[in-house]
Short mmCIF file of C-alpha atoms and ligand atoms in Angstrom, two decimals:
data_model
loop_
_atom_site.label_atom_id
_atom_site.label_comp_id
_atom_site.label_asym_id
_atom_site.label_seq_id
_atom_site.Cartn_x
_atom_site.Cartn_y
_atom_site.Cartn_z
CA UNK Y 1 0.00 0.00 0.00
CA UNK Y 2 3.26 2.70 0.78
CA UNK Y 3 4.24 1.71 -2.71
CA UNK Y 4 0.66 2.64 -4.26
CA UNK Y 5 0.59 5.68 -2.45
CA UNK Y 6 4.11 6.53 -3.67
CA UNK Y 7 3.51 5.82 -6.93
CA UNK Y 8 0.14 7.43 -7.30
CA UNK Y 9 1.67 10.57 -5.83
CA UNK Y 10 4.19 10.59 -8.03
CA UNK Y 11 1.96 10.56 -11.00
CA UNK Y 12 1.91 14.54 -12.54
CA UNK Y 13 -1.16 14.59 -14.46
CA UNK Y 14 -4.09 11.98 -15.41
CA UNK Y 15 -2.32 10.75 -18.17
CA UNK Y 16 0.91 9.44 -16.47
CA UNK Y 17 -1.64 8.43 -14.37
CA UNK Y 18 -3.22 6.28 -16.40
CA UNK Y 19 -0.13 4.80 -17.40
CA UNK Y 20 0.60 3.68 -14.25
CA UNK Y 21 -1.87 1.99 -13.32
CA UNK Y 22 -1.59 0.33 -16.67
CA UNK Y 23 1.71 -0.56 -15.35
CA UNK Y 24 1.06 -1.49 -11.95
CA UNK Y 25 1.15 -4.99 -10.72
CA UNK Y 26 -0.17 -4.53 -7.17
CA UNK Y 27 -3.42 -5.33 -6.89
CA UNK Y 28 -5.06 -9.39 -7.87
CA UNK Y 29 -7.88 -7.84 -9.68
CA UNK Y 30 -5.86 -6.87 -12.72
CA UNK Y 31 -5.02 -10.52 -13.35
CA UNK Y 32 -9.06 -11.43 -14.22
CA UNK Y 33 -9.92 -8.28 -15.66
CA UNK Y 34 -10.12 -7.85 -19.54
CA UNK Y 35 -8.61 -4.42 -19.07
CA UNK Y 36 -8.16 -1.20 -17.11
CA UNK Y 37 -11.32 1.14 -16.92
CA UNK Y 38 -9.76 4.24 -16.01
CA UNK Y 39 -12.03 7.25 -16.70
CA UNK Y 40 -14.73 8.68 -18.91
CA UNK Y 41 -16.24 12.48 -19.73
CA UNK Y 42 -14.24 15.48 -19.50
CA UNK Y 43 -11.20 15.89 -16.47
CA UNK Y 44 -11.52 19.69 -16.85
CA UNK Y 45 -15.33 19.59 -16.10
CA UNK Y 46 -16.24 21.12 -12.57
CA UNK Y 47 -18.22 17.71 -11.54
CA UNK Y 48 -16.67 14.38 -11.11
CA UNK Y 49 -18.46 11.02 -9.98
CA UNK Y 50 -16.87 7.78 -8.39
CA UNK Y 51 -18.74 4.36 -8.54
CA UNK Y 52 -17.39 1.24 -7.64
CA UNK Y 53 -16.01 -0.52 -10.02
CA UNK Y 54 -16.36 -1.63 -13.70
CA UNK Y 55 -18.76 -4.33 -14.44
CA UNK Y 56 -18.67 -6.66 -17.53
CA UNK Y 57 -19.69 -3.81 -20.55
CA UNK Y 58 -16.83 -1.76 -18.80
CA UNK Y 59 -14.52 -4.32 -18.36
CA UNK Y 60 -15.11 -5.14 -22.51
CA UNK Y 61 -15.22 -1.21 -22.99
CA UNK Y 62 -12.53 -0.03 -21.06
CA UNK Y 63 -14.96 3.12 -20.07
CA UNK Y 64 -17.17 3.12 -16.81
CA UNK Y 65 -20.68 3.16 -17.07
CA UNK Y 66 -21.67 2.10 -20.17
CA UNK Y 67 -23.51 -0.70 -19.18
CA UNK Y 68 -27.11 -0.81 -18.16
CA UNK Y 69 -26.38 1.27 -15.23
CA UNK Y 70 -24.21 3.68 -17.42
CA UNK Y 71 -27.34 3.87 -19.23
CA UNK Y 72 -29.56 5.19 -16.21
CA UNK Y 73 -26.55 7.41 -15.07
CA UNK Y 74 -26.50 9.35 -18.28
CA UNK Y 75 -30.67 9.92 -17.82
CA UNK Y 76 -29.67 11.09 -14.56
CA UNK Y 77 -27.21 13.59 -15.66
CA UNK Y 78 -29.56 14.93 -18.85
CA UNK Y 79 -32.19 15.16 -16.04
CA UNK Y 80 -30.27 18.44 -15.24
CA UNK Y 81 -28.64 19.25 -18.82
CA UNK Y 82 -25.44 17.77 -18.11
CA UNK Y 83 -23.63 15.01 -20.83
CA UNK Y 84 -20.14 13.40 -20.51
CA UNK Y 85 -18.35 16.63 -22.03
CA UNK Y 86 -19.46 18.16 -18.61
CA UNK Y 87 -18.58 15.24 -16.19
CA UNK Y 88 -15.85 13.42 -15.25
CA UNK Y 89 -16.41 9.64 -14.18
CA UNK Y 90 -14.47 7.49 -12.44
CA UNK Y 91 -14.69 4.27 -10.32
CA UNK Y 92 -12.43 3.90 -6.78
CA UNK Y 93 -11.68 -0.06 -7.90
CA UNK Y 94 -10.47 0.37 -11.63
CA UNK Y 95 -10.36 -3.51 -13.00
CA UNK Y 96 -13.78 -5.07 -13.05
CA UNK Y 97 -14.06 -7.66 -9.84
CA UNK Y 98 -14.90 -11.04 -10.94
CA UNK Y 99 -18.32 -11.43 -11.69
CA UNK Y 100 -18.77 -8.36 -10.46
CA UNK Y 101 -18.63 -8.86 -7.05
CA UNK Y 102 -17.96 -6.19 -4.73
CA UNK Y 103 -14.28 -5.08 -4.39
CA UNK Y 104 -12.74 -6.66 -0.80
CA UNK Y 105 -11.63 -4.14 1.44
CA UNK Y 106 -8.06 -5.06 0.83
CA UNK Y 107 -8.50 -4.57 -3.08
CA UNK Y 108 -10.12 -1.59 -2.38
CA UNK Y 109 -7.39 -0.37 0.15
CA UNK Y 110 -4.79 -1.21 -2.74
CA UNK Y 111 -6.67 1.31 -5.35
CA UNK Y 112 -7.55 4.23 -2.98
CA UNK Y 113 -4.19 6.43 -3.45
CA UNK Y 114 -4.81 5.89 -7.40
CA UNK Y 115 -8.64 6.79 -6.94
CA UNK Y 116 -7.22 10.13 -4.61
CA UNK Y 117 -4.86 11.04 -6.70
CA UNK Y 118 -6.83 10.69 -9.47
CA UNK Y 119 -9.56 13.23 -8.29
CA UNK Y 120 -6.97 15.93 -6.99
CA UNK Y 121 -5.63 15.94 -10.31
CA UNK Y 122 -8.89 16.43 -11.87
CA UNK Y 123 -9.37 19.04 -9.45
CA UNK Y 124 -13.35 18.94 -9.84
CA UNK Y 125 -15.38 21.40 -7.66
CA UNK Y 126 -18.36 18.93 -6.63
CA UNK Y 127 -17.58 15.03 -5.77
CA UNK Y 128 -20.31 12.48 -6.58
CA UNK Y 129 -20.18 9.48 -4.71
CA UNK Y 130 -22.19 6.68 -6.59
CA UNK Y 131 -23.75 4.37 -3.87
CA UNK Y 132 -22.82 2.79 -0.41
CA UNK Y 133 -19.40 1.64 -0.85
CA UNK Y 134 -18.12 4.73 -3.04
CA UNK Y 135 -19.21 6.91 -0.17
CA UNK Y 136 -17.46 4.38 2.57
CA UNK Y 137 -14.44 4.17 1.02
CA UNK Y 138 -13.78 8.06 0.24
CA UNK Y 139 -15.99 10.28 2.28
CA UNK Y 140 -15.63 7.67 5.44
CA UNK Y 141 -19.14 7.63 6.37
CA UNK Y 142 -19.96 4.77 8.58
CA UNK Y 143 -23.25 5.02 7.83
CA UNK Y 144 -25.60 3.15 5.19
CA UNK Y 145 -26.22 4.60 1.99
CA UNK Y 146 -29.96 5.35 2.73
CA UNK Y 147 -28.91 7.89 5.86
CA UNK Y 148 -25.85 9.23 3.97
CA UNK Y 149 -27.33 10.22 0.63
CA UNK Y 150 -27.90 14.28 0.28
CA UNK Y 151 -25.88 15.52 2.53
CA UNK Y 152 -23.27 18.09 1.53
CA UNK Y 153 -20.08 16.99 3.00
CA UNK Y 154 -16.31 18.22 2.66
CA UNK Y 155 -13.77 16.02 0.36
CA UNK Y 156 -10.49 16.26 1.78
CA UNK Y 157 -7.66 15.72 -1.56
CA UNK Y 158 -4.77 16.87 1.42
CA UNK Y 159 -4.03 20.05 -0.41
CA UNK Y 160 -8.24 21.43 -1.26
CA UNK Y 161 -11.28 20.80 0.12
CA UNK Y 162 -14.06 19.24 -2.68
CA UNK Y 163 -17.98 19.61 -2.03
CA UNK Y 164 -18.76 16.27 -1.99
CA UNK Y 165 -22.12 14.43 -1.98
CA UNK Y 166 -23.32 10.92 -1.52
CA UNK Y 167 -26.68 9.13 -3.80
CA UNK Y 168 -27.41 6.11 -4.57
CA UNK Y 169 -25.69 4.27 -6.92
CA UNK Y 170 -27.98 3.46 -10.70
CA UNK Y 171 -27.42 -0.31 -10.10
CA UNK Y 172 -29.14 -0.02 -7.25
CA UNK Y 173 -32.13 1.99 -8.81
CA UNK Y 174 -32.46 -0.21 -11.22
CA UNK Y 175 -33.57 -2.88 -8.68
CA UNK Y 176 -35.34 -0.33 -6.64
CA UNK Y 177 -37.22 2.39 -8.74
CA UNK Y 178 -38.77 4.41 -5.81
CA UNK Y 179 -35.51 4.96 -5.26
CA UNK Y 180 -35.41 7.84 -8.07
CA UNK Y 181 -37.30 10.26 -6.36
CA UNK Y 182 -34.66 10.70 -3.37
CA UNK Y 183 -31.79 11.14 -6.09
CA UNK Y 184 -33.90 13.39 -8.45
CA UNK Y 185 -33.68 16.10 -5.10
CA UNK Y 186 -29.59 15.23 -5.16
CA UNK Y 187 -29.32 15.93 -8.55
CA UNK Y 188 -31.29 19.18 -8.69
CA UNK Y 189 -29.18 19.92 -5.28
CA UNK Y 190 -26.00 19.21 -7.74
CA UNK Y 191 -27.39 21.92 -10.18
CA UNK Y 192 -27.87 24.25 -7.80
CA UNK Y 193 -24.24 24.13 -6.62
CA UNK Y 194 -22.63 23.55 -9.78
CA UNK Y 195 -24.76 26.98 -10.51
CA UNK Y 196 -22.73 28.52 -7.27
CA UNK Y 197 -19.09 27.12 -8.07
CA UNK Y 198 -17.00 28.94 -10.37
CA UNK Y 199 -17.87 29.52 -13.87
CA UNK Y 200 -16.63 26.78 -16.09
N1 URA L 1 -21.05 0.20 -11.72
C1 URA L 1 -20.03 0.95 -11.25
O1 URA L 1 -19.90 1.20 -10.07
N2 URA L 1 -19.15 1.41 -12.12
C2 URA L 1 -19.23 1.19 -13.44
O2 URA L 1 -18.37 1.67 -14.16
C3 URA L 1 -20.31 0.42 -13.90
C4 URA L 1 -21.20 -0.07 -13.02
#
């Protein structure tokens, strides 16, 4: 884990990033995965969301979200004008889990400085955590899902301070459709402080 969080420190940009993770040989998840699902959407955009990891479209794709879920996530983005050229997406686990399990807390431990450094490079001004385990593993709640969700909250990159804010994650919706109206409020709170942040 020092070396991951030396490493990932030591990327300079998203890019070498990237590469690096394409490179790295630290984490058992790589070895079943088709390929590494990095990012998707635009790094300069203001908002950035995290999910979990890649499922099996991703993991064929090498882009998160494009699957079913991806699908649901986009409807929840045009829902307040916004398309990939104005988000930045991202997943804390970056190879797709085997049958898409959830990541173990040591596979997830191994990918958190890449996930950190990854959004402090990207610099975004409001953090979307998709769903319990997104939220867990970088905002810290201890909390389920279902109390965390809405709640403005402070991202901590070490050097800036990120609004950050929990919902539930599309899977999930997609089992549980009454589910939408909580995360229609989040996403009309999202528009309302994208509308306060800085101008793009
Ligand atoms: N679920 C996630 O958490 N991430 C993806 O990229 C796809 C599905």
């Amino acid at each position: 884990a020092a070396d991951a969080r030396e490493a990932a420190a030591s990327a300079p940009d998203l890019e070498a990033l990237r590469a690096l993770l394409e490179r790295f040989d630290g984490c058992p998840l790589k070895v079943t995965a088709t390929r590494l699902v990095f990012a998707d959407g635009n790094p300069q955009a203001k908002l950035m969301l995290v999910g979990e990891a890649p499922g099996r479209d991703e993991d064929i794709e090498g882009k998160p979200f494009v699957g079913r879920s991806g699908k649901l996530l986009d409807r929840m983005l045009a829902a307040i004008g916004i398309d990939r050229t104005k988000a930045y997406i991202a997943n804390v686990v970056p190879w797709r889990p085997p049958g898409n399990r959830t990541p173990t807390p040591q596979e997830t431990a191994i990918c958190l400085p890449f996930i950190r450094r990854q959004i402090e490079l990207a610099d975004p001004d409001i953090l979307v955590c998709l769903g319990g385990p997104s939220a867990q593993t970088l905002l810290g709640i201890k909390d389920g899902i279902t109390k965390a969700r809405g709640r403005w909250m402070d991202y901590d990159t070490g050097t800036r301070r990120i609004q950050a804010l929990a919902t539930f994650h599309p899977a999930y919706l997609l089992r549980t459709p009454l589910g939408k109206r909580m995360v229609w409020r989040d996403m009309l709170a999202i528009e309302r402080k994208l509308a306060e942040t800085r101008p793009e």
